[in-house]
Tab-separated table of C-alpha atoms and ligand atoms in Angstrom:
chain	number	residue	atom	x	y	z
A	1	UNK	CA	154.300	-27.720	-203.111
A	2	UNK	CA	152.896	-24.313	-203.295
A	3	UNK	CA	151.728	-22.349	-200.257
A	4	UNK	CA	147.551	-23.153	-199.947
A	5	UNK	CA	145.015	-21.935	-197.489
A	6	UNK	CA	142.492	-24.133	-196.590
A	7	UNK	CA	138.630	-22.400	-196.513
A	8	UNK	CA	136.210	-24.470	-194.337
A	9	UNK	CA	132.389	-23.867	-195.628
A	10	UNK	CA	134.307	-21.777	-198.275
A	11	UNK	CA	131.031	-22.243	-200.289
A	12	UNK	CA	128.784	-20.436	-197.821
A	13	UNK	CA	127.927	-16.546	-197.861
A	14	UNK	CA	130.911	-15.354	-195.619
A	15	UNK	CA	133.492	-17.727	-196.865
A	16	UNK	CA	132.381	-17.276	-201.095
A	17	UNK	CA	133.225	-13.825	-200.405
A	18	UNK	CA	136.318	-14.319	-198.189
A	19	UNK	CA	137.822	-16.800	-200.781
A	20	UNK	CA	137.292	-14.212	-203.598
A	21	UNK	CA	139.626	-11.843	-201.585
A	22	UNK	CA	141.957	-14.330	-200.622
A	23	UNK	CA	142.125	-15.341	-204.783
A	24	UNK	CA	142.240	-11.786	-206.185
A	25	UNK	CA	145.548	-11.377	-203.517
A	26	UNK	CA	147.380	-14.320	-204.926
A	27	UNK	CA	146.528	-16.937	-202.631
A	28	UNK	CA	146.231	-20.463	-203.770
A	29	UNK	CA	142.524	-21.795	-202.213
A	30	UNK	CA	141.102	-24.814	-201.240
A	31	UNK	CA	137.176	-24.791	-200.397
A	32	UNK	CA	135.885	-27.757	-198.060
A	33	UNK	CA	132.605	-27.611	-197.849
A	34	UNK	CA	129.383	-30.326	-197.285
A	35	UNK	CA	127.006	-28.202	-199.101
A	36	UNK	CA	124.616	-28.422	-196.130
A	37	UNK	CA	123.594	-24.384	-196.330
A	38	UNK	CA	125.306	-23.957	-200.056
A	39	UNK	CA	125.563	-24.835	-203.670
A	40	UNK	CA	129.076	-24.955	-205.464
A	41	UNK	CA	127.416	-22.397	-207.647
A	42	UNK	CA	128.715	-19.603	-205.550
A	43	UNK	CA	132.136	-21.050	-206.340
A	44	UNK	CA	131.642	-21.099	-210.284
A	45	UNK	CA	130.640	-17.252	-209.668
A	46	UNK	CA	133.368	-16.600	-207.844
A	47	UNK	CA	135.680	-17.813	-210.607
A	48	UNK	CA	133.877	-15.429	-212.875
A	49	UNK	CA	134.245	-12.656	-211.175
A	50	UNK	CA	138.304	-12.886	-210.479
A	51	UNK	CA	139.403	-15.461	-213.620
A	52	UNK	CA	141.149	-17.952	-210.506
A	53	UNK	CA	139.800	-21.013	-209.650
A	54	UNK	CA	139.447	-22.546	-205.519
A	55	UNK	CA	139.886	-26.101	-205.672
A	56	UNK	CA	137.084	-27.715	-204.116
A	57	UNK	CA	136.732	-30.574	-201.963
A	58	UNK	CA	132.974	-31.660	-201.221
A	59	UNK	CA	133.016	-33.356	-197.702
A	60	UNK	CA	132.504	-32.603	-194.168
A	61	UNK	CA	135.134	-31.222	-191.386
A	62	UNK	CA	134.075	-33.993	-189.249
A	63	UNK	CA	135.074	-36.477	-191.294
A	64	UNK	CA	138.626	-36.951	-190.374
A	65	UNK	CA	140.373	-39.039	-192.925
A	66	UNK	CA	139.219	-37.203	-195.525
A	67	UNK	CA	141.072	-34.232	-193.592
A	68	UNK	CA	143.938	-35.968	-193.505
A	69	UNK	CA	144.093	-36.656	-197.166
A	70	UNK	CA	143.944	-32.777	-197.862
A	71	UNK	CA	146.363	-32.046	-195.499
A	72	UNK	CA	148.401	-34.621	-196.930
A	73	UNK	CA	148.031	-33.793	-200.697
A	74	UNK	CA	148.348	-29.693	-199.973
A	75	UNK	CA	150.967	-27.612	-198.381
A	76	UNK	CA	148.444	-25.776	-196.181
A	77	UNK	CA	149.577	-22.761	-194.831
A	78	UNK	CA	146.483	-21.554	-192.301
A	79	UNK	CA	142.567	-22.514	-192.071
A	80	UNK	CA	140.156	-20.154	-192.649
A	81	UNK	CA	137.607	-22.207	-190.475
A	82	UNK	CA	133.468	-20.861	-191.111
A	83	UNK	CA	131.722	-24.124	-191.806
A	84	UNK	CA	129.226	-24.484	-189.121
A	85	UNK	CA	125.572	-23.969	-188.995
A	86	UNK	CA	123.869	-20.562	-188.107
A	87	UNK	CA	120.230	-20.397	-187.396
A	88	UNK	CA	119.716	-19.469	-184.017
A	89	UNK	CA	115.993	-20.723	-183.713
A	90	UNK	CA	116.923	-24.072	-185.420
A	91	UNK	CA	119.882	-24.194	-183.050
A	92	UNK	CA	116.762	-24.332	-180.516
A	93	UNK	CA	115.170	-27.441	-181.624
A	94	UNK	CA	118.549	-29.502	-182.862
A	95	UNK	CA	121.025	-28.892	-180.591
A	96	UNK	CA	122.693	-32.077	-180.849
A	97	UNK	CA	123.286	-30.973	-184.634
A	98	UNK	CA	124.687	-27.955	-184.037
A	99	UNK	CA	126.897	-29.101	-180.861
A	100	UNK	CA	128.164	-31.755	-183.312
A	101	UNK	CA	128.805	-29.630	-186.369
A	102	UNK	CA	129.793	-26.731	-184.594
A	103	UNK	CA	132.126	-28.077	-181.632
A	104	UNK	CA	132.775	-31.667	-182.528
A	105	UNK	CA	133.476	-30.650	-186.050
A	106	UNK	CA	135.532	-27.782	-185.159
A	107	UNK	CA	137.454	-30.497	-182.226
A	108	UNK	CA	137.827	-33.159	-185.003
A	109	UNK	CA	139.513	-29.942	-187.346
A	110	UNK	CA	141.787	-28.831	-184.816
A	111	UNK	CA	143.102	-32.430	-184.231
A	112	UNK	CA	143.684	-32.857	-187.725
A	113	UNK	CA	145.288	-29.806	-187.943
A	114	UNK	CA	147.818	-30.486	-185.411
A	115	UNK	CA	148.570	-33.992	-186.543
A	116	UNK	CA	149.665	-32.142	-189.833
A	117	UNK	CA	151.975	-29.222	-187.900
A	118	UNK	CA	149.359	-26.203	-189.077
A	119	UNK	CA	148.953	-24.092	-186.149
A	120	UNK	CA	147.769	-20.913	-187.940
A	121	UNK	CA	143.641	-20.814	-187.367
A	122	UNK	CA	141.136	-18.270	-188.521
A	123	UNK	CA	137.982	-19.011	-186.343
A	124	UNK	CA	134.735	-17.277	-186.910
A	125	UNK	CA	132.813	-16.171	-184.363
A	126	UNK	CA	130.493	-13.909	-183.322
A	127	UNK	CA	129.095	-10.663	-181.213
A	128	UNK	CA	126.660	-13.226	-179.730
A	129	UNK	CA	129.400	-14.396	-177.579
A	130	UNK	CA	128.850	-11.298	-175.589
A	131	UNK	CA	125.429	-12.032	-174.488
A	132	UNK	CA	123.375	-9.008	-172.731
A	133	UNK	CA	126.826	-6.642	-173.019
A	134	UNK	CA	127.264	-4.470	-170.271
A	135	UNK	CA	128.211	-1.512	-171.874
A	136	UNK	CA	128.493	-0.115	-175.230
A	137	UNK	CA	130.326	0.299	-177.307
A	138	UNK	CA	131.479	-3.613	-176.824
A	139	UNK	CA	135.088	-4.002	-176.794
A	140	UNK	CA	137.202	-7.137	-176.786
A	141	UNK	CA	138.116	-6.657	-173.059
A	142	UNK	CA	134.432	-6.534	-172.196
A	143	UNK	CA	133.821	-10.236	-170.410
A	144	UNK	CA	131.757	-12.883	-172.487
A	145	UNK	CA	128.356	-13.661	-171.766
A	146	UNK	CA	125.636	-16.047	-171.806
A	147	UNK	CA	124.557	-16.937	-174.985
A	148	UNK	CA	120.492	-17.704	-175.000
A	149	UNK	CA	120.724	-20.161	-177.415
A	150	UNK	CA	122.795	-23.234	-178.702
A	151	UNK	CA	124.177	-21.731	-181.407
A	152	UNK	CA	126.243	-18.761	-179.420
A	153	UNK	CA	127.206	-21.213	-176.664
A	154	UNK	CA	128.323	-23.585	-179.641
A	155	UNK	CA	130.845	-20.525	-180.835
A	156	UNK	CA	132.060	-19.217	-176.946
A	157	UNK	CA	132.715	-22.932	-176.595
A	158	UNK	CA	134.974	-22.823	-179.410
A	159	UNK	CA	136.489	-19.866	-178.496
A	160	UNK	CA	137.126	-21.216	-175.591
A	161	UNK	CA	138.463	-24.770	-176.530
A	162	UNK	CA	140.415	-22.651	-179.122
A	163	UNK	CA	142.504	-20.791	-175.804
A	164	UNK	CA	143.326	-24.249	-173.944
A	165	UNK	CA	145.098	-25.245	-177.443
A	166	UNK	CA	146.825	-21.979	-177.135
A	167	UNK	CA	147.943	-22.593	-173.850
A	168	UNK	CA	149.084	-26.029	-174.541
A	169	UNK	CA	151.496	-25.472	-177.300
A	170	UNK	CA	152.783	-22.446	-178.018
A	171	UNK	CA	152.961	-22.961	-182.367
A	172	UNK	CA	149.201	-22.337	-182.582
A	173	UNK	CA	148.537	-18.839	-184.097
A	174	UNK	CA	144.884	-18.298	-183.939
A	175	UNK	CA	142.462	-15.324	-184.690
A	176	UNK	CA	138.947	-15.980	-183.017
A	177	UNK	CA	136.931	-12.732	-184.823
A	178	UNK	CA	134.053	-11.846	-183.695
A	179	UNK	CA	131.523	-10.553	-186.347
A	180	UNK	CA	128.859	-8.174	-186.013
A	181	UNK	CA	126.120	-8.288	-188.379
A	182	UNK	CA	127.146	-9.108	-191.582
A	183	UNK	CA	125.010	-8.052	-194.708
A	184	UNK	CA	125.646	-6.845	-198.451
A	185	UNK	CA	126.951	-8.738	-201.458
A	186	UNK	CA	129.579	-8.446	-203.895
A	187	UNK	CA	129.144	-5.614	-206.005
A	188	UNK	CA	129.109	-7.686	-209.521
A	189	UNK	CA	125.854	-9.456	-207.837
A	190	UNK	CA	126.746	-12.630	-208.678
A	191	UNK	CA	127.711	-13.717	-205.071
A	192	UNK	CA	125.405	-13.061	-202.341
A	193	UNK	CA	123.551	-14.108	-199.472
A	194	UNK	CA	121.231	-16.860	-200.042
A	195	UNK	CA	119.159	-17.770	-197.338
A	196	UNK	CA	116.933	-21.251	-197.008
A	197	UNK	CA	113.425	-20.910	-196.795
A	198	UNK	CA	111.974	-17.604	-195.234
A	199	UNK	CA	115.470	-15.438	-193.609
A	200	UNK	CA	115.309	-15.133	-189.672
A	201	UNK	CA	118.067	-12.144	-190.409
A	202	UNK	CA	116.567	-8.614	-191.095
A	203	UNK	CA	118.300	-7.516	-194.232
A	204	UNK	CA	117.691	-10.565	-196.191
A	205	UNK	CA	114.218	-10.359	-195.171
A	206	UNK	CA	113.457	-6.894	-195.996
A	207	UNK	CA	114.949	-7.318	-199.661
A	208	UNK	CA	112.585	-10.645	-200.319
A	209	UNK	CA	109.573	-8.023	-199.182
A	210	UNK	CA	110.913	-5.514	-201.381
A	211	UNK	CA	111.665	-8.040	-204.461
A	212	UNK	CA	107.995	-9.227	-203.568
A	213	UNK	CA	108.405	-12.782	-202.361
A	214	UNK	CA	107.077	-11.697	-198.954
A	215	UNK	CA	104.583	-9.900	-198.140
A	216	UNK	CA	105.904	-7.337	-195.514
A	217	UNK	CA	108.188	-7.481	-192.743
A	218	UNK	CA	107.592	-7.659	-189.135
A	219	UNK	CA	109.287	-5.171	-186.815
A	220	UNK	CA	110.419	-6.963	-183.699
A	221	UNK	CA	109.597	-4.582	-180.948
A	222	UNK	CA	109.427	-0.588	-180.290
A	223	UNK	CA	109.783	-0.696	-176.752
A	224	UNK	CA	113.217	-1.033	-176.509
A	225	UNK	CA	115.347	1.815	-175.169
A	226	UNK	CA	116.802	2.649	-178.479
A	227	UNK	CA	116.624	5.796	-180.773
A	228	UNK	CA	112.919	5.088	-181.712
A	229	UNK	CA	112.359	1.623	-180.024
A	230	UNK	CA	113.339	-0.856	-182.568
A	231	UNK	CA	116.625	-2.764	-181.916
A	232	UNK	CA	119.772	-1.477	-182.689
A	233	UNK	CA	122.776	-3.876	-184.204
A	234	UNK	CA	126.082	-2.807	-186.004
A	235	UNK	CA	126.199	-4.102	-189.752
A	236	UNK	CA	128.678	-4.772	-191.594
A	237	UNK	CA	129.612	-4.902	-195.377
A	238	UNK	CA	130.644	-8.692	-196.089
A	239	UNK	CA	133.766	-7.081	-198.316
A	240	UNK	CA	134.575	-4.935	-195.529
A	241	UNK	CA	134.462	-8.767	-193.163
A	242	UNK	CA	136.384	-10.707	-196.155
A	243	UNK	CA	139.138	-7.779	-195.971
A	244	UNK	CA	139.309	-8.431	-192.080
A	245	UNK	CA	140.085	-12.241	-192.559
A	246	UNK	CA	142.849	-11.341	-195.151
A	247	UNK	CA	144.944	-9.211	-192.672
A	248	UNK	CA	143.737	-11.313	-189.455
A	249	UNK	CA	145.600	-14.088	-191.744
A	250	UNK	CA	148.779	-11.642	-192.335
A	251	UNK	CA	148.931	-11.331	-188.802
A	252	UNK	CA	148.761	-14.610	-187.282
A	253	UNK	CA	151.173	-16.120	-190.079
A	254	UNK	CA	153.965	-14.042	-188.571
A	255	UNK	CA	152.997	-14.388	-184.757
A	256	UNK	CA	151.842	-17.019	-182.277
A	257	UNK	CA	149.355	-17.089	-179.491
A	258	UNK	CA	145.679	-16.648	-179.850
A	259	UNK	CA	144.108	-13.196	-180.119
A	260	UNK	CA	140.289	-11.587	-180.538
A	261	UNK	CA	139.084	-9.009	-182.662
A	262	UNK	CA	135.768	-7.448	-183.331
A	263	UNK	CA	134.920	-7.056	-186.494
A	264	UNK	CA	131.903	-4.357	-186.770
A	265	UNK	CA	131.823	-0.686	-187.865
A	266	UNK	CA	131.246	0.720	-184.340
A	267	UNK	CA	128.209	2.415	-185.602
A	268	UNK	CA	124.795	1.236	-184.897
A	269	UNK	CA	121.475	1.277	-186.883
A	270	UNK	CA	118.075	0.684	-185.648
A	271	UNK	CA	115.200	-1.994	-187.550
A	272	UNK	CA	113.365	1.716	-188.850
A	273	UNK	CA	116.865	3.320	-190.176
A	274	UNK	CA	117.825	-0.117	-191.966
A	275	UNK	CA	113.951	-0.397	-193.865
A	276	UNK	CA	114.014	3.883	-194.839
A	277	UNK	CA	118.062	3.298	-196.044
A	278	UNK	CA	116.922	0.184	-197.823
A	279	UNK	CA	114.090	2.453	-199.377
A	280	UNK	CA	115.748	5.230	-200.091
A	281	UNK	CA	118.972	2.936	-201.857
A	282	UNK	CA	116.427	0.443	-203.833
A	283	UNK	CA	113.680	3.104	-204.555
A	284	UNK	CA	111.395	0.319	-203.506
A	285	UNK	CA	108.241	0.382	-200.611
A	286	UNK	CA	109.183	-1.851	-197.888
A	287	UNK	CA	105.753	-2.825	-196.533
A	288	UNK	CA	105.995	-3.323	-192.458
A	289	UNK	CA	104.041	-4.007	-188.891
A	290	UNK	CA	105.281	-3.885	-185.707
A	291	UNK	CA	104.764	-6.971	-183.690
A	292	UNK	CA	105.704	-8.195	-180.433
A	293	UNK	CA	109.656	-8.611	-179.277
A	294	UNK	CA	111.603	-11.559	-180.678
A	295	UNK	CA	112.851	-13.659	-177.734
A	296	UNK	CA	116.312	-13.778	-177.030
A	297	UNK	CA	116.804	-9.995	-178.897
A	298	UNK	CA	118.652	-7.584	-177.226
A	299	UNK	CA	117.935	-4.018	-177.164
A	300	UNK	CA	121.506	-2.631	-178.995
A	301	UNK	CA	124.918	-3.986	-179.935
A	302	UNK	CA	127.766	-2.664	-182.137
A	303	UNK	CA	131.458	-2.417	-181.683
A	304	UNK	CA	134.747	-0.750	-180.948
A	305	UNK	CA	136.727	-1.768	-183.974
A	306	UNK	CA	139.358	0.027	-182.310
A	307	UNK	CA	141.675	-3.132	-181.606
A	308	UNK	CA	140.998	-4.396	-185.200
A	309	UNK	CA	141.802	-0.903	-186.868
A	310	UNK	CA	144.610	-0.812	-184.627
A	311	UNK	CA	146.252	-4.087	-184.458
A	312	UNK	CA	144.849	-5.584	-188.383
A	313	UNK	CA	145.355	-2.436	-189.655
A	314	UNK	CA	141.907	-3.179	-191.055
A	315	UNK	CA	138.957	-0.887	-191.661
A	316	UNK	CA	135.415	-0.629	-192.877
A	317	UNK	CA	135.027	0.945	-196.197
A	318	UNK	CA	131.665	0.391	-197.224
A	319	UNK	CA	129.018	2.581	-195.581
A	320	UNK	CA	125.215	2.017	-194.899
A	321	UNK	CA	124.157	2.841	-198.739
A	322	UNK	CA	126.885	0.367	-200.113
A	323	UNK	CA	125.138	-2.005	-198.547
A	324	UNK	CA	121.858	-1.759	-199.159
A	325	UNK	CA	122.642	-1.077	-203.064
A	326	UNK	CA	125.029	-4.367	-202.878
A	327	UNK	CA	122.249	-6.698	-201.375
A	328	UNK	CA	119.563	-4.899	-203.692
A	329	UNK	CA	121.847	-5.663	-206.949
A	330	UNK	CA	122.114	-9.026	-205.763
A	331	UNK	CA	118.284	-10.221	-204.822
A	332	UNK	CA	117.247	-8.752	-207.978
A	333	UNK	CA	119.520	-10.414	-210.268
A	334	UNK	CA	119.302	-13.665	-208.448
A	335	UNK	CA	115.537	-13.576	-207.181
A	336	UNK	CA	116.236	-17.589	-205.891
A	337	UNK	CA	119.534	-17.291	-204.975
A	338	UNK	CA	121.515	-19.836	-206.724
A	339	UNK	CA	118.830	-21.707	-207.281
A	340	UNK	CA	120.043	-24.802	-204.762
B	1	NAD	P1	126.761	-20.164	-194.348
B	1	NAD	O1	125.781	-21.152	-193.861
B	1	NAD	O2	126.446	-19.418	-195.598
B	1	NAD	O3	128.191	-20.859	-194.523
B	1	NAD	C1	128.610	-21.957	-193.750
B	1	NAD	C2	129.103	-23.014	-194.712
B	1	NAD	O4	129.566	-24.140	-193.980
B	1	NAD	C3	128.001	-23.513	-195.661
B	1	NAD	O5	128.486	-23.458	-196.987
B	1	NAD	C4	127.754	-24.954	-195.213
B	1	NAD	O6	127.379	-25.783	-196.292
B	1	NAD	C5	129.098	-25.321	-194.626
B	1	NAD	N1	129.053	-26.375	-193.597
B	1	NAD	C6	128.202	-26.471	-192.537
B	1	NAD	N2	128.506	-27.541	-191.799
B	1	NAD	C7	129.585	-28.129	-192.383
B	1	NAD	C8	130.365	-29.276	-192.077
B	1	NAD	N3	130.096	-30.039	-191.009
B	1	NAD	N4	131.398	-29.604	-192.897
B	1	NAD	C9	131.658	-28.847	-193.997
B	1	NAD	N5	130.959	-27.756	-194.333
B	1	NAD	C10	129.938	-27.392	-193.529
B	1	NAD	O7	127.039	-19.136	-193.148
B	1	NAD	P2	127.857	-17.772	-193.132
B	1	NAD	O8	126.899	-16.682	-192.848
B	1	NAD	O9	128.745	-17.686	-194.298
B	1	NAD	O10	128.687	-17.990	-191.800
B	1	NAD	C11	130.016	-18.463	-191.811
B	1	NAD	C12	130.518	-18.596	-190.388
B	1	NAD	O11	130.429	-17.328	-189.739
B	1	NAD	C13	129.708	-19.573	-189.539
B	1	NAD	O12	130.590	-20.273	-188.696
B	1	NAD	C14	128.810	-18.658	-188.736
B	1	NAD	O13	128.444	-19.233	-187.516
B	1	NAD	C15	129.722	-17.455	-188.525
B	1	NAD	N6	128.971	-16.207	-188.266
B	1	NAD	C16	128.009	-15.817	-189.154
B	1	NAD	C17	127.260	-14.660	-188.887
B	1	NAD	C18	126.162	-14.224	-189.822
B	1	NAD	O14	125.301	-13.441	-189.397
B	1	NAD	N7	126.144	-14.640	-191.096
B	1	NAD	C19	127.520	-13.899	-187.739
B	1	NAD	C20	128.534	-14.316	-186.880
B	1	NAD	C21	129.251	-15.483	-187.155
B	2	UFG	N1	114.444	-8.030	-186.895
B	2	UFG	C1	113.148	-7.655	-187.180
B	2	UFG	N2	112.438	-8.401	-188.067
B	2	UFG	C2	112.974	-9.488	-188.710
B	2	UFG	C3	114.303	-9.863	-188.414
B	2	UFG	C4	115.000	-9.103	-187.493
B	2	UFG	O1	112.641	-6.676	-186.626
B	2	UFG	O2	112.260	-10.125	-189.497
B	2	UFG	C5	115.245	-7.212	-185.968
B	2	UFG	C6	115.711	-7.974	-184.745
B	2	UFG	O3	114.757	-7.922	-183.724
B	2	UFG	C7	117.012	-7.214	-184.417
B	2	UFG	C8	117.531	-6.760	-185.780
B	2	UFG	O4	116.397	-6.792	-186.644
B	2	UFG	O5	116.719	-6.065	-183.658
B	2	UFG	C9	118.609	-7.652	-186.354
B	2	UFG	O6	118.157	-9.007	-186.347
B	2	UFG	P1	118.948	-10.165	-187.136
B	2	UFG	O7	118.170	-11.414	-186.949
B	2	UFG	O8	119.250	-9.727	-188.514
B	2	UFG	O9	120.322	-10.219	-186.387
B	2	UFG	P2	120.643	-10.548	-184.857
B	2	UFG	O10	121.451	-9.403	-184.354
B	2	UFG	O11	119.459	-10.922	-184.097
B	2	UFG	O12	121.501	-11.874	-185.016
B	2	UFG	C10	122.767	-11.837	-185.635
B	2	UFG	C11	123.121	-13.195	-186.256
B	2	UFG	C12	123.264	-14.238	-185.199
B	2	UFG	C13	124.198	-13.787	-184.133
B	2	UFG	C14	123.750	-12.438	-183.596
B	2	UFG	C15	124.688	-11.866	-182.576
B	2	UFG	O13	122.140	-13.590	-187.160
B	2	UFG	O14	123.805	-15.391	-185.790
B	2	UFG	O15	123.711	-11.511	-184.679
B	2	UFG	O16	125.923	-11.624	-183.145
B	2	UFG	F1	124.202	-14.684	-183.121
């Protein structure tokens, strides 16, 4: 059997891209995804794009016979594990849902997993596991946090269930990275991010002002102690954050042990500098008021990529501009997304 890798919520924004790169370098794919935030249309655009197909398996990671099947049928390799919900506010009101989908799902994964002898793990996580950081830029070695919210306590518990596995047998090889902001789009514009109902993330936001299916955006803040007030956070190009999972995945399949990397630029870019690139990249007014703080926001965050750049021999190549053009190309072409 050949060689597969196995993409959990493959379907999604982050993992569509992720299993582009991961086809365009040879790999043999297979997409499990529920469709809960996603349409297999981003799938059917990724084949356009590189000419190779994912196989896809509709179903959900907590469903463990169905696990066991594909790990039965395929000779996986590693998991690329990103299914999971996202929304931070929603995480608020349902956080039974995303303590089930999140941890049990991920616990119900990692048992299948073992049963079928694959130890090699790509886990996504995220900056939010650092809470209110201490210092800046954040590194690896600075200590976790408290999340505020369901959501980030539902990825530091992973990360954390994901080092007692580590501990207890030494074959798992596991890669928890922590992203930073991710925006952008492929350049071709067919895959992108599609939001449901009005975005809570800023980027996706300010292009649905700017494409004109909102009316303007609200500016969380200008208080903060930031360049000009308005909160600073480290984006990142989702290319640049597919590359990182292909050489996270390069890494761990020769090593064991569990290790953390950032993945951000290690520049930051504050709420007015995102709307003026956005501007300046779309040629577009991006209508705005400032409000009152969002709870929960920080002031800043971005990262040292240092141990990433270092150890992944990874690094950013797309800069602000890139990806403001990328996630203009792609709300214009695709004003509803993919339409799910
Ligand atoms: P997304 O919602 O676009 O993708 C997640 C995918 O997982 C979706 O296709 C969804 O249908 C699928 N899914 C959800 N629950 C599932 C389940 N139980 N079984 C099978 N499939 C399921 O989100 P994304 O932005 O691509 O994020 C991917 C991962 O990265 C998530 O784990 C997210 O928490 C993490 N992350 C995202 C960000 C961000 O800002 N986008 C930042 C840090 C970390
Ligand atoms: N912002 C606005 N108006 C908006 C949306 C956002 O002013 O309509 C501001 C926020 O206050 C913040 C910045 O834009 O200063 C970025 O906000 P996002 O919601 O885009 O991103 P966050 O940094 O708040 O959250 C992201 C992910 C979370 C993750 C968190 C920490 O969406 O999933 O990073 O890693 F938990």
């Amino acid at each position: 059997m050949k060689q597969s890798i196995l993409v959990t919520g493959g379907a999604g924004y982050i993992g569509s891209h992720t299993t582009l790169a991961l086809l365009e370098a040879g790999h043999d794919v297979i997409v499990l995804d529920n469709l809960a935030n996603s349409s297999q249309e981003s799938l059917r655009r990724v084949e356009r794009i590189c000419g190779k197909t994912a196989t896809f398996i509709e179903g959900d990671i907590r469903d463990r016979e169905l696990l066991d099947s594909i790990f039965a049928r395929h000779s996986i390799q590693a998991v690329l594990h990103f299914a999971g919900l996202k929304a931070v506010g929603e995480s608020v009101q349902q956080p039974l849902a995303y303590y089930e989908n999140n941890v049990s799902g991920s616990i119900v994964l990692f048992q299948a997993m073992a049963a079928a002898n694959v130890f090699n793990l790509v886990f996504s996580s995220s900056a939010t596991v650092y809470g209110e950081p201490k210092e800046m830029p954040i590194s690896e070695s600075c200590p976790t946090g408290t999340p505020t919210n369901p959501y980030g306590r539902s990825k530091l518990m992973v990360e954390e269930i994901l080092r007692d596995l580590a501990i207890s047998e030494s074959r798992w090889s596991i890669a928890l990275l922590r992203y930073f902001n991710p925006v952008g789009a492929h350049v071709s514009g067919l895959i992108g991010e599609d939001p449901n109902g009005i975005p809570n993330n800023l980027v996706p936001y300010i292009s649905q002002v700017a494409v004109g299916k909102l009316q303007q955006l609200s500016v969380y803040g200008n208080d903060y102690p930031t360049i000009d007030g308005t909160g600073v956070r480290d984006y990142i190009h989702v290319i640049d954050l597919a590359n990182g999972h292909l050489k996270a995945l390069n890494v761990i399949i020769e090593s064991t042990g569990i290790n953390t990397w950032n993945l951000g630029t290690g520049q930051g870019y504050s709420v007015l500098q995102m709307i003026s690139a956005f501007e300046q990249a779309a040629n577009v007014e991006v209508p705005y008021a400032v409000v009152a703080r969002r709870s929960g926001d920080i002031a800043e965050c971005w990262a040292d990529p240092k141990k990433a750049i270092q150890e992944l021999g990874w690094k950013t190549q797309h800069n602000l501009e890139d990806m403001m053009r990328d996630t203009w190309r792609w709300q214009q072409k695709n004003p509803n997304g993919f339409g799910k």
